[in-house]
Short mmCIF file of C-alpha atoms in Angstrom, two decimals:
data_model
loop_
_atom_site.label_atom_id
_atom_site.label_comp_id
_atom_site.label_asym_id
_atom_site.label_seq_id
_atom_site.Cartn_x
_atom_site.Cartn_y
_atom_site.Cartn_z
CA UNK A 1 157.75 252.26 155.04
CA UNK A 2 157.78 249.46 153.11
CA UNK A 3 160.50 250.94 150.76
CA UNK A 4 162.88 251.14 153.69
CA UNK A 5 165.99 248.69 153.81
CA UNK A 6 165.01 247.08 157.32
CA UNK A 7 167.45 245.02 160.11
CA UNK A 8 166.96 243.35 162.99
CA UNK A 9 168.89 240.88 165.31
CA UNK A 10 167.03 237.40 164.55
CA UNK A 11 167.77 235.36 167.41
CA UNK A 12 166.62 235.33 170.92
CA UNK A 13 168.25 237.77 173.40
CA UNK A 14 171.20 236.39 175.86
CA UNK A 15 174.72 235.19 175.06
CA UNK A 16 174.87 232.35 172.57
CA UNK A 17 177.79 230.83 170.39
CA UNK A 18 175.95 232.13 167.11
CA UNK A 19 173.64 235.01 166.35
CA UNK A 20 171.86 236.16 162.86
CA UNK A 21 171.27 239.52 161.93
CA UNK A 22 168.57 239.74 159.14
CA UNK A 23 168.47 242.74 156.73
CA UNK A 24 165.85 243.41 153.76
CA UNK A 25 164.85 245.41 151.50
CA UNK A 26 165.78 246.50 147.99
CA UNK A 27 169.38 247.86 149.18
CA UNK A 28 169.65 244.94 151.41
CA UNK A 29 172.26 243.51 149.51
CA UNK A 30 174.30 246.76 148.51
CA UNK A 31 174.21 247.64 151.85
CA UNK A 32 175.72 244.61 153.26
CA UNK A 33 178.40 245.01 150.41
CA UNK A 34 179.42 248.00 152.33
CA UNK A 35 180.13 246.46 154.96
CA UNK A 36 181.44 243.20 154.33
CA UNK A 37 185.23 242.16 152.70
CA UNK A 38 185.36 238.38 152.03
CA UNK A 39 188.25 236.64 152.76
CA UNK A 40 190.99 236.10 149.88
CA UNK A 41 189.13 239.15 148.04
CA UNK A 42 187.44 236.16 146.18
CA UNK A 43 184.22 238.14 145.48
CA UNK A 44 181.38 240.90 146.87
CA UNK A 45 178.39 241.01 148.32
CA UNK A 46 176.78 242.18 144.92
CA UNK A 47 177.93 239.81 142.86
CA UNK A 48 177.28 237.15 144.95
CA UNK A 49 174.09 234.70 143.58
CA UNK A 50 170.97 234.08 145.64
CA UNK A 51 170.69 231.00 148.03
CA UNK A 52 174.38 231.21 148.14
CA UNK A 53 177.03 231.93 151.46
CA UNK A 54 180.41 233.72 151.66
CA UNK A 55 182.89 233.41 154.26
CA UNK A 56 184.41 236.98 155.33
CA UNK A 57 184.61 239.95 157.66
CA UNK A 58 182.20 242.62 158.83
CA UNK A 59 184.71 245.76 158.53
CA UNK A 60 183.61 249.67 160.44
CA UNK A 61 184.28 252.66 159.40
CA UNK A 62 187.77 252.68 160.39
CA UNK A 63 188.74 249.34 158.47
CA UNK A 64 188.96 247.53 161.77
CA UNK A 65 187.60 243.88 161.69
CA UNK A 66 184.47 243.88 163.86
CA UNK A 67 183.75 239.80 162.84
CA UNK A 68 184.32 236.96 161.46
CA UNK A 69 180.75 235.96 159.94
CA UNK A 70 178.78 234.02 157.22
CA UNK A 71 177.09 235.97 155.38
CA UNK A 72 173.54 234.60 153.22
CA UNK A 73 172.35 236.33 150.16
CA UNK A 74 168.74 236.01 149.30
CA UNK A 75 167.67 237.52 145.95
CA UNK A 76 163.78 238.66 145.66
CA UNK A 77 160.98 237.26 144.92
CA UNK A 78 163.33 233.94 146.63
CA UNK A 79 163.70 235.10 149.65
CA UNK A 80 161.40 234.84 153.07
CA UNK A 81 159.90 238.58 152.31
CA UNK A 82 159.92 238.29 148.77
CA UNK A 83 162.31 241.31 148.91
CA UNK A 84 166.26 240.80 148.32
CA UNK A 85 167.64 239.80 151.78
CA UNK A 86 170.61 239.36 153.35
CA UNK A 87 171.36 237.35 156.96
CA UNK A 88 174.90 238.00 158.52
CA UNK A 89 175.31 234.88 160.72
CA UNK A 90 178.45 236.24 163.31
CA UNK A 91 179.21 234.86 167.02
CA UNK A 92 176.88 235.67 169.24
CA UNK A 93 178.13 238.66 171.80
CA UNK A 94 176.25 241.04 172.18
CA UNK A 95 178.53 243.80 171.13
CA UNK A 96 179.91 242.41 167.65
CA UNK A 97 175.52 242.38 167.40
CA UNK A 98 175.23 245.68 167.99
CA UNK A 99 178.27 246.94 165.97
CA UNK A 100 177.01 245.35 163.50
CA UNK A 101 173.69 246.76 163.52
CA UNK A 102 175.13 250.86 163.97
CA UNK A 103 176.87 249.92 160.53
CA UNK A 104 173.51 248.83 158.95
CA UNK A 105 172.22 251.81 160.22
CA UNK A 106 174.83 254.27 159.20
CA UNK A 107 174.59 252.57 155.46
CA UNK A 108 170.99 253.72 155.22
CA UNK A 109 168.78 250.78 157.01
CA UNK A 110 166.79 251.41 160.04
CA UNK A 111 165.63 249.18 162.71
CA UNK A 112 162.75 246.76 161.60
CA UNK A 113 159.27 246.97 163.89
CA UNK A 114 158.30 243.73 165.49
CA UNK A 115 156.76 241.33 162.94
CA UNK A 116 157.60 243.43 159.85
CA UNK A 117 159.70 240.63 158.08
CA UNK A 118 156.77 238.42 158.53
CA UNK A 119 154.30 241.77 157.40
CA UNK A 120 156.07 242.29 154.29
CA UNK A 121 155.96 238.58 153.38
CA UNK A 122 152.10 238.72 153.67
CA UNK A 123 152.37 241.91 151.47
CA UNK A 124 154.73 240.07 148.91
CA UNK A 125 152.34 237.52 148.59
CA UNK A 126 154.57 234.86 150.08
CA UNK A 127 151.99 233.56 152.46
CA UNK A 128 148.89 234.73 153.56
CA UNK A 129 147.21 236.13 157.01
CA UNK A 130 146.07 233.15 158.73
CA UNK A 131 150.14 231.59 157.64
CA UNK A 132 151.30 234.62 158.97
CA UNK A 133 149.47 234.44 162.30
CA UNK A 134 150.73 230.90 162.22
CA UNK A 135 154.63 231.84 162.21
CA UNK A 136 153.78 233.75 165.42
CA UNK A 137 152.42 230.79 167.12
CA UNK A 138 155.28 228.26 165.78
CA UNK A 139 157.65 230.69 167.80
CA UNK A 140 155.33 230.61 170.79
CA UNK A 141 155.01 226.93 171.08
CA UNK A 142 155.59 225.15 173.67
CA UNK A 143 154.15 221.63 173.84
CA UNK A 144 153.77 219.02 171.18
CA UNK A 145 150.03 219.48 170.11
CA UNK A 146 150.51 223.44 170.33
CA UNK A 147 153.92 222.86 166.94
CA UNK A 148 151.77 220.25 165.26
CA UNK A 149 148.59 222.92 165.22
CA UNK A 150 150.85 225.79 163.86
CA UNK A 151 152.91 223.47 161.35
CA UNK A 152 149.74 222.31 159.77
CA UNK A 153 148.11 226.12 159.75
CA UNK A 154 151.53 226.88 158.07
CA UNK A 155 151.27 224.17 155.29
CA UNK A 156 148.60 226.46 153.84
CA UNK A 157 145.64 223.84 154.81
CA UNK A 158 143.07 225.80 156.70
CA UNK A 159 143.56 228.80 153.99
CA UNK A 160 143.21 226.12 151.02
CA UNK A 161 139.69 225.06 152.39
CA UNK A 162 138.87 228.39 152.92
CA UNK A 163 139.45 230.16 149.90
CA UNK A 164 137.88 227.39 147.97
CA UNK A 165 134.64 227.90 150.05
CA UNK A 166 134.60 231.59 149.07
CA UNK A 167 135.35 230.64 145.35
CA UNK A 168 132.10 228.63 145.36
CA UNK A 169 130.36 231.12 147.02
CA UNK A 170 131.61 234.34 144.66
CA UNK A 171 130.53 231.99 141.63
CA UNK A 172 127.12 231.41 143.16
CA UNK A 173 125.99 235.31 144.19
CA UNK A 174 127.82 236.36 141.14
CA UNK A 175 124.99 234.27 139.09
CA UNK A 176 122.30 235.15 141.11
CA UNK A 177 123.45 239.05 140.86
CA UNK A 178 123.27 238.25 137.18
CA UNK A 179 119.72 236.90 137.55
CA UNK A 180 118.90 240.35 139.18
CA UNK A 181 120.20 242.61 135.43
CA UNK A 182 117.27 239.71 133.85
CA UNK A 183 114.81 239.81 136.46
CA UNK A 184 112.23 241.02 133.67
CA UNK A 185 112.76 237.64 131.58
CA UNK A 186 112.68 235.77 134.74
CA UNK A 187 115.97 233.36 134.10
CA UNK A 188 117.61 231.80 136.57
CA UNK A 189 121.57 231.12 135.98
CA UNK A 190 121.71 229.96 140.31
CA UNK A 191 120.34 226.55 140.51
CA UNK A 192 119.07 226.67 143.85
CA UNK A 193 119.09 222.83 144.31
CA UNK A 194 123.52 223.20 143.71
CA UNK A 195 122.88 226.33 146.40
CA UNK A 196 121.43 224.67 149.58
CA UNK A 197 123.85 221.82 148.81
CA UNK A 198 127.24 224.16 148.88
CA UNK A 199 125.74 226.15 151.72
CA UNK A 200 124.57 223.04 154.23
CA UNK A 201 128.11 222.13 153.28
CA UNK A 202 129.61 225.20 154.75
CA UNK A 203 127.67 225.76 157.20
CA UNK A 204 128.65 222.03 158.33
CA UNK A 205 132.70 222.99 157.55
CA UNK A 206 131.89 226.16 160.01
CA UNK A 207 130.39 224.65 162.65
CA UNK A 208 133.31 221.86 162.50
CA UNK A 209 135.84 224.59 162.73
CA UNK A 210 133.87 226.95 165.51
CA UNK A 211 133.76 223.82 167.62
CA UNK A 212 137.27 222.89 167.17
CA UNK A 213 138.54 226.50 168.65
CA UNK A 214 138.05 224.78 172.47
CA UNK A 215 140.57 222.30 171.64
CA UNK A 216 143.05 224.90 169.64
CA UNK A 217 142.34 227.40 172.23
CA UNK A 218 143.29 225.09 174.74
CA UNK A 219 146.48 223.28 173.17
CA UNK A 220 147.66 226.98 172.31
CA UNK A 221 147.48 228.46 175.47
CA UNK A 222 147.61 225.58 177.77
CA UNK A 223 144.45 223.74 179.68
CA UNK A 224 143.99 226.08 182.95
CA UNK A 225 144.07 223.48 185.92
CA UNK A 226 142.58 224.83 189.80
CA UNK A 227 144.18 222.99 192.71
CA UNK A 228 141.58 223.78 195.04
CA UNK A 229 140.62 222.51 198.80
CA UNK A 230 141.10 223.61 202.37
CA UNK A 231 143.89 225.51 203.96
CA UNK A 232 146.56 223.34 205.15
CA UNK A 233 145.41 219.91 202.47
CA UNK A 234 148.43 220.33 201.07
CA UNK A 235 148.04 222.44 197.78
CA UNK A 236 150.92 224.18 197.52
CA UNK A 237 153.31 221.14 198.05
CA UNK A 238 151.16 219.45 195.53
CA UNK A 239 152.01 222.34 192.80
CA UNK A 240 155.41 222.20 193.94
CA UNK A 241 155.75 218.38 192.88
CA UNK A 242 154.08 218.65 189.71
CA UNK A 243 156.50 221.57 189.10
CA UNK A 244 159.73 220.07 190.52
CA UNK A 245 160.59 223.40 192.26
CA UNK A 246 159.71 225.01 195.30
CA UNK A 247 157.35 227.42 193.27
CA UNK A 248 154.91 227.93 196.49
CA UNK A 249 155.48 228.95 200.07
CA UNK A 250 154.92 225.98 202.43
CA UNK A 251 153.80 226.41 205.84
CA UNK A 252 151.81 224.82 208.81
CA UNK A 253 150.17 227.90 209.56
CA UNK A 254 146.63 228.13 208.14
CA UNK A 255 146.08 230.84 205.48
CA UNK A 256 149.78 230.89 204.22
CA UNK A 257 148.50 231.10 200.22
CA UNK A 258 146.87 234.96 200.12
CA UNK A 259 146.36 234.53 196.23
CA UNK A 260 146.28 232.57 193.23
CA UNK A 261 150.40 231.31 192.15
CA UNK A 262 150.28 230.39 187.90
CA UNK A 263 152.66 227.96 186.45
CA UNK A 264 153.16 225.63 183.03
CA UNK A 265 153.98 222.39 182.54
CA UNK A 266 153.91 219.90 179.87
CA UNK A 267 152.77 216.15 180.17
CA UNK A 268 152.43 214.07 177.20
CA UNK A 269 152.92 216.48 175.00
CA UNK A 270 150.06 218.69 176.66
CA UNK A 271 150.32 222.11 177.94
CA UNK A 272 148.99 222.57 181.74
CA UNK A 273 148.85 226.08 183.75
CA UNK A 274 148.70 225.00 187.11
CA UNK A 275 147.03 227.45 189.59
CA UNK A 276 147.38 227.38 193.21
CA UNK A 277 144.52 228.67 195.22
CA UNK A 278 144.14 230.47 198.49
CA UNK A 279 142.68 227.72 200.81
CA UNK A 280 138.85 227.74 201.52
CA UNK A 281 137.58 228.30 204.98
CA UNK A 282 135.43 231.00 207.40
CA UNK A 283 137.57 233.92 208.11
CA UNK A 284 137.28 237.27 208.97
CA UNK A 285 140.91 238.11 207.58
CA UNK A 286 140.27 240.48 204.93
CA UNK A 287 143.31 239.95 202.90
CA UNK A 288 142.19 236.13 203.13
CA UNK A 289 138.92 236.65 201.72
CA UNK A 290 139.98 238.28 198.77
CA UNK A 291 142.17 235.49 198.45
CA UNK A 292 139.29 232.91 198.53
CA UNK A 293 137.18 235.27 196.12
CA UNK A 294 139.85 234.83 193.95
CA UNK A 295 139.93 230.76 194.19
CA UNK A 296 136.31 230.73 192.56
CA UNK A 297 137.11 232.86 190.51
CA UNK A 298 139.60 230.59 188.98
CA UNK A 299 137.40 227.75 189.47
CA UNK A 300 134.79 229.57 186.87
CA UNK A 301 137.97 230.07 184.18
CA UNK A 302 139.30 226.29 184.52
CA UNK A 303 138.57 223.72 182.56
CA UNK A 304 140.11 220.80 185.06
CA UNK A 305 139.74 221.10 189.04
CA UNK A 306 142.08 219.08 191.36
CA UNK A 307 139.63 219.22 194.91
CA UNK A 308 142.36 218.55 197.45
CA UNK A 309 141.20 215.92 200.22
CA UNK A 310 143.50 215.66 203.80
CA UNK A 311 143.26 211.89 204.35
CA UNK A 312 144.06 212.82 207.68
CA UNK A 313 141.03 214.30 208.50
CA UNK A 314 137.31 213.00 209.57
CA UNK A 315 135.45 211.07 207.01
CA UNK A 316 132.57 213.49 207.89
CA UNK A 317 134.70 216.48 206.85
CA UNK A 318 136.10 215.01 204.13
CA UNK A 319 132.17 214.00 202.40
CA UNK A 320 131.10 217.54 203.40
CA UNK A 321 133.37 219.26 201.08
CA UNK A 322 133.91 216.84 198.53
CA UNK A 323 130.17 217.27 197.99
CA UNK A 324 130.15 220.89 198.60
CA UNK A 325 133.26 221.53 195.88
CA UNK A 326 131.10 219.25 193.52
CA UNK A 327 128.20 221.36 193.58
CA UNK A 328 130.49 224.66 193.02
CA UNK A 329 132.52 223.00 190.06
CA UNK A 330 129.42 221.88 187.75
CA UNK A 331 130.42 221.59 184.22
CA UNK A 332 134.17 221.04 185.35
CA UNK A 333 136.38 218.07 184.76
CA UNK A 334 137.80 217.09 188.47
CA UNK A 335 139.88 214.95 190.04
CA UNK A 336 140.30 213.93 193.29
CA UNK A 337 143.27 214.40 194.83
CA UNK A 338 142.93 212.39 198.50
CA UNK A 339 146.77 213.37 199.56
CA UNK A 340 148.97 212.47 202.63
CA UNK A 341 148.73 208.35 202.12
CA UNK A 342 152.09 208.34 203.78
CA UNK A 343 150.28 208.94 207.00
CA UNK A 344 146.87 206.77 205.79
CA UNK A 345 145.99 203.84 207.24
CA UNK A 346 144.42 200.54 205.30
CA UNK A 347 141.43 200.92 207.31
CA UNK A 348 140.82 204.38 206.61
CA UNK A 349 142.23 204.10 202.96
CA UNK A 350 139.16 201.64 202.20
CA UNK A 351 136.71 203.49 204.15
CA UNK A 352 137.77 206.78 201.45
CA UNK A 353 137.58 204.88 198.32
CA UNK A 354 133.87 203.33 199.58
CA UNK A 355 132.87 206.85 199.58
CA UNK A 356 130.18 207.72 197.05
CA UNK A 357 131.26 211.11 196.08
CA UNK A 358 134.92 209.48 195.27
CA UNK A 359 133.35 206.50 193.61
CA UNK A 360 131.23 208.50 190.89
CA UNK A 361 134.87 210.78 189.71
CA UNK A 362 138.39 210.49 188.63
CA UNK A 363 140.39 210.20 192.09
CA UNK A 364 143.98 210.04 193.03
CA UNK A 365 145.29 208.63 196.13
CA UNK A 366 149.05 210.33 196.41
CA UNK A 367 151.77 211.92 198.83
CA UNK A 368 152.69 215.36 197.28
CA UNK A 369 154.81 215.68 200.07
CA UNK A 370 156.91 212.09 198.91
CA UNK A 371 156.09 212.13 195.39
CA UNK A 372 153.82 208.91 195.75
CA UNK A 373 151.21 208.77 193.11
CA UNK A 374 152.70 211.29 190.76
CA UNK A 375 152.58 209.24 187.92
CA UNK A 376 148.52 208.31 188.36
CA UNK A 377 147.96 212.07 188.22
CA UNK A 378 149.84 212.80 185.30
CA UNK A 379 147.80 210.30 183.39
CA UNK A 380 144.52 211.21 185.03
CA UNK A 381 145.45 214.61 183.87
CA UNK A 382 146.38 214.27 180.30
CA UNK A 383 142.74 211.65 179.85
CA UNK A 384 140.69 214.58 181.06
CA UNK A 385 142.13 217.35 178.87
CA UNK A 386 140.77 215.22 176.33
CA UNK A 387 143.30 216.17 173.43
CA UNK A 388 142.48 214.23 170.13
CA UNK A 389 145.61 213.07 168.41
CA UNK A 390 146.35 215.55 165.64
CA UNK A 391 146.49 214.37 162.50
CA UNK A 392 149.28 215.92 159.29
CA UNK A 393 146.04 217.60 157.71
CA UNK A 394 143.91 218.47 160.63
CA UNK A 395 142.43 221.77 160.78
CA UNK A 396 141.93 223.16 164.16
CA UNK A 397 141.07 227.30 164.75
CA UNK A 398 143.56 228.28 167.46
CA UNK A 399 143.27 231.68 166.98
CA UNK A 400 140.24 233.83 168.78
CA UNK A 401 140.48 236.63 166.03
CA UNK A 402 139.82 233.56 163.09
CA UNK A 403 136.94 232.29 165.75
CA UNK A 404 135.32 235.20 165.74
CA UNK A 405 135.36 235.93 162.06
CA UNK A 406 134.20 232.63 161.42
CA UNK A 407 130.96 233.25 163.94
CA UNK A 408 130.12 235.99 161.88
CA UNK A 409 130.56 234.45 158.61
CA UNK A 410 128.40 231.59 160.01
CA UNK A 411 125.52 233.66 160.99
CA UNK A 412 125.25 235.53 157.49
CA UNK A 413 125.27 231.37 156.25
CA UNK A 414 122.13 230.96 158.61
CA UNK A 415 120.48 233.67 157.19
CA UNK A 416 121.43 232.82 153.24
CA UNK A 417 119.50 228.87 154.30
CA UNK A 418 116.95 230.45 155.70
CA UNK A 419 116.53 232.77 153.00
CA UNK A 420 116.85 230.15 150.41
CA UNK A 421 113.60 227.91 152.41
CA UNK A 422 111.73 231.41 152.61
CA UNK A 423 112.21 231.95 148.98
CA UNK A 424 113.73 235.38 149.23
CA UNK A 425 114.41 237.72 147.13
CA UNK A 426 117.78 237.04 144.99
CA UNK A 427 119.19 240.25 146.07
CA UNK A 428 118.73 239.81 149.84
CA UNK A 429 120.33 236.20 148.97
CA UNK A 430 123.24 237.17 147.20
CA UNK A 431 123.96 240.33 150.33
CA UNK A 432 124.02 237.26 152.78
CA UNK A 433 126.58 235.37 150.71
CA UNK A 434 128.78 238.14 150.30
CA UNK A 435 128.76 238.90 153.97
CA UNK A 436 129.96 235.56 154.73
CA UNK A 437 132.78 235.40 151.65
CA UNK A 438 133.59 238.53 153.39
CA UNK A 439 134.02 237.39 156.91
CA UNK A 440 135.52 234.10 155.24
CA UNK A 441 138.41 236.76 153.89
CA UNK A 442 139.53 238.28 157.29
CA UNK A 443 140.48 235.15 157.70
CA UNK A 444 143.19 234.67 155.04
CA UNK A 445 143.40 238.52 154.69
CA UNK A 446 141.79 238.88 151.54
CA UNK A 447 139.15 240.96 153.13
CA UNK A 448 141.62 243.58 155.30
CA UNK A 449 142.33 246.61 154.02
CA UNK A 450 142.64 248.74 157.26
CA UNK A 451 146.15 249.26 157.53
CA UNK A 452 145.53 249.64 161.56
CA UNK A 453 144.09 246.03 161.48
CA UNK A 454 147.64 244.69 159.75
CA UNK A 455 149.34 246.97 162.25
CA UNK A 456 147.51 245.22 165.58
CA UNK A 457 148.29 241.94 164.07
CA UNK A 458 152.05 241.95 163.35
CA UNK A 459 152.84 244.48 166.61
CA UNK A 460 152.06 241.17 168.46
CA UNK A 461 155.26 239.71 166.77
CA UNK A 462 159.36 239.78 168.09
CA UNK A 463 161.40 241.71 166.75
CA UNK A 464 163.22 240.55 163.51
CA UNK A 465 160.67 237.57 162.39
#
């Protein structure tokens, strides 16, 4: 397949005033000849140099003008693939798109599978896995954290420290393989002092990496937020606020929220998935119940909880759950959200904030209904996800397949230190170390072979990148 001239309409779906159709392979550029006449007759397609643009028309089979378009020649190995490539830049309706792509077609291309530009560039050598994986999340980002993380996986950072770890590593259990062909004259080309030092040093770099997937994980796919609390506290106009849209049904009749309502939003540059809950009570509505099943079970998956208090309502009732949610959230971040001030009085506002339970967290005094005390949350929010700024050359695993390859690779570096203070056999040593430059390689993709592996990877990808 990968000697198949491939095209694919680059941008995003919808009516825009440009739109770029990408072709490769090695009759890329012949076959865009075929189609193209530039203006004045001036020159072709084929003649044309790389990193160079001509001004003409796409013509069909009948010699009718189809467009008016740029069109971008790309000669191999400088080209995004590594192949020769072509990109037709024409207006963006979606017919003069799809004309143009029958006329690929007819010339001898076919339709490109999702990801495969980006597929053949990691097959071309142009970048490797873990860069590849990182185009993917460039086009998925959507805060500021979540572009700086894939911009800096990009760069080639993360690979560069990785491939120099396994470098080390193949020079060490190469030597101590060696040692093995001597092991009668009982040399010793490892020096085992140099060993325990690389290895600590890894095993250090690992851990450092492991631990930094929370953060990516979180940046990527946005910090999962529960706005929890009793019916009728005002949860669903809260989510509506912090939304700016009337997201949520809002009603005075208790019960109104059956099950759980997801939404995104960024704040200082952070990603947040709201979640609206069904509102906790006694009932003997089944439909409600699953409903509230399904609020702890959100509490369990999010990393901040928003407790909604009704300032309206008894002090006693308002201690009972605020202690109660306290003791079902352990190991959360909250904050206190005591809503309604537009109806609180001064008396009642200082007998709240007095309260022990409110004195000991984060807490919010606000009117979702009035927008008063927006601001405060926002702030409270973006302190407790806790994002470190992001430096030009920080490396931080985003991706679960790279955190779980590193997990193994760190366990086979547990075992080669261990081995090392048991004084274990060389062989046993150097298996160890090889695991882990192996597990190291899934990473970059020096270690995949399985086509079917490549194939779940780049599936994941739009069409034409």
């Amino acid at each position: 397949m990968n000697n198949d001239t491939i095209c694919a309409i680059s941008t995003a779906p919808g009516q825009g005033a440009i739109a770029v159709v990408r072709v490769s392979g090695q009759h890329a550029i012949a076959t865009c000849n075929a189609i193209f006449k530039a203006k004045n007759n001036t020159r072709d397609v084929l003649s044309q140099k790389g990193q160079t643009v001509s001004f003409g028309n796409i013509i069909n089979q009948k010699g009718e003008t189809v467009d008016e378009v740029l069109i971008s020649v790309f000669r191999n190995p400088h080209s995004y693939t590594g192949e020769d490539s072509v990109e037709i830049s024409c207006h963006g309706s979606a017919f003069i798109q799809q004309q143009i792509l029958q006329l690929l077609i007819a010339n001898g291309c076919r339709m490109a599978e999702p990801g495969e530009y980006t597929q053949r560039a990691f097959m071309n050598g142009k970048m490797d896995l873990s860069q590849a994986e990182a185009v993917a999340d460039l086009i998925a980002a959507e805060s500021a954290a979540a572009h700086k993380l894939a911009i800096n996986q990009l760069k080639g950072g993360f690979s560069d420290e990785l491939n120099r770890l396994r470098a080390e590593l193949l020079d060490f259990t190469s030597l101590i393989e060696l040692e093995l062909d001597f092991s009668e004259e009982e040399v010793e080309f490892a020096n085992r002092d140099q060993l325990n030092t690389l290895i600590n040093h890894i095993e250090l770099v690992t851990t450092k990496l492991i631990n930094s997937f929370s953060v990516g994980n979180a940046v990527k796919n946005g910090i999962p937020v529960a706005i929890v609390g009793e019916t009728n506290v005002g949860k669903s106009t809260l989510l509506n606020r912090l939304l700016n849209e009337e997201r949520a049904i809002v009603s005075d009749i208790h019960g109104t929220t059956r099950d759980t309502i997801e939404e995104v939003m960024t704040f200082g540059g952070v990603q947040f998935r709201f979640i609206d809950t069904a509102g906790i009570r006694d009932t003997r509505d089944k439909i409600e119940s699953l409903g509230i099943e399904r609020t702890f079970h959100k509490i369990d998956q999010a990393t901040i909880v928003l407790p909604v208090l009704d300032s309206t309502r008894s002090i006693t009732d308002l201690t009972q759950f605020a202690t109660d949610i306290v003791d079902k959230t352990s190991g959360k971040q909250r904050i206190f959200i005591v809503n309604k001030i537009d109806s609180l009085t001064e008396e009642k506002r200082t007998a709240l904030q007095a309260l022990p339970v409110l004195t000991n967290e984060p807490c919010c005094f606000l009117s979702a209904k009035f927008g008063q005390g927006y601001e405060q949350l926002q702030q409270a929010l973006i302190a407790a996800a806790n994002i470190p700024e992001i430096g030009a050359s920080d490396v931080i695993v985003t991706n679960a397949r790279h955190y779980e390859a590193l997990l193994k690779a760190q366990e086979a570096i547990l075992r080669v230190i261990e081995g090392l203070n048991n004084n274990i056999s060389g062989e046993f040593v150097s298996q160890d170390i090889r695991e882990s430059i192996y597990y190291l390689g899934l990473i970059t993709g020096g270690s995949i072979t399985n086509d079917e592996i490549l194939g779940n990877i780049f599936q994941k990808f739009c069409i034409g990148k």
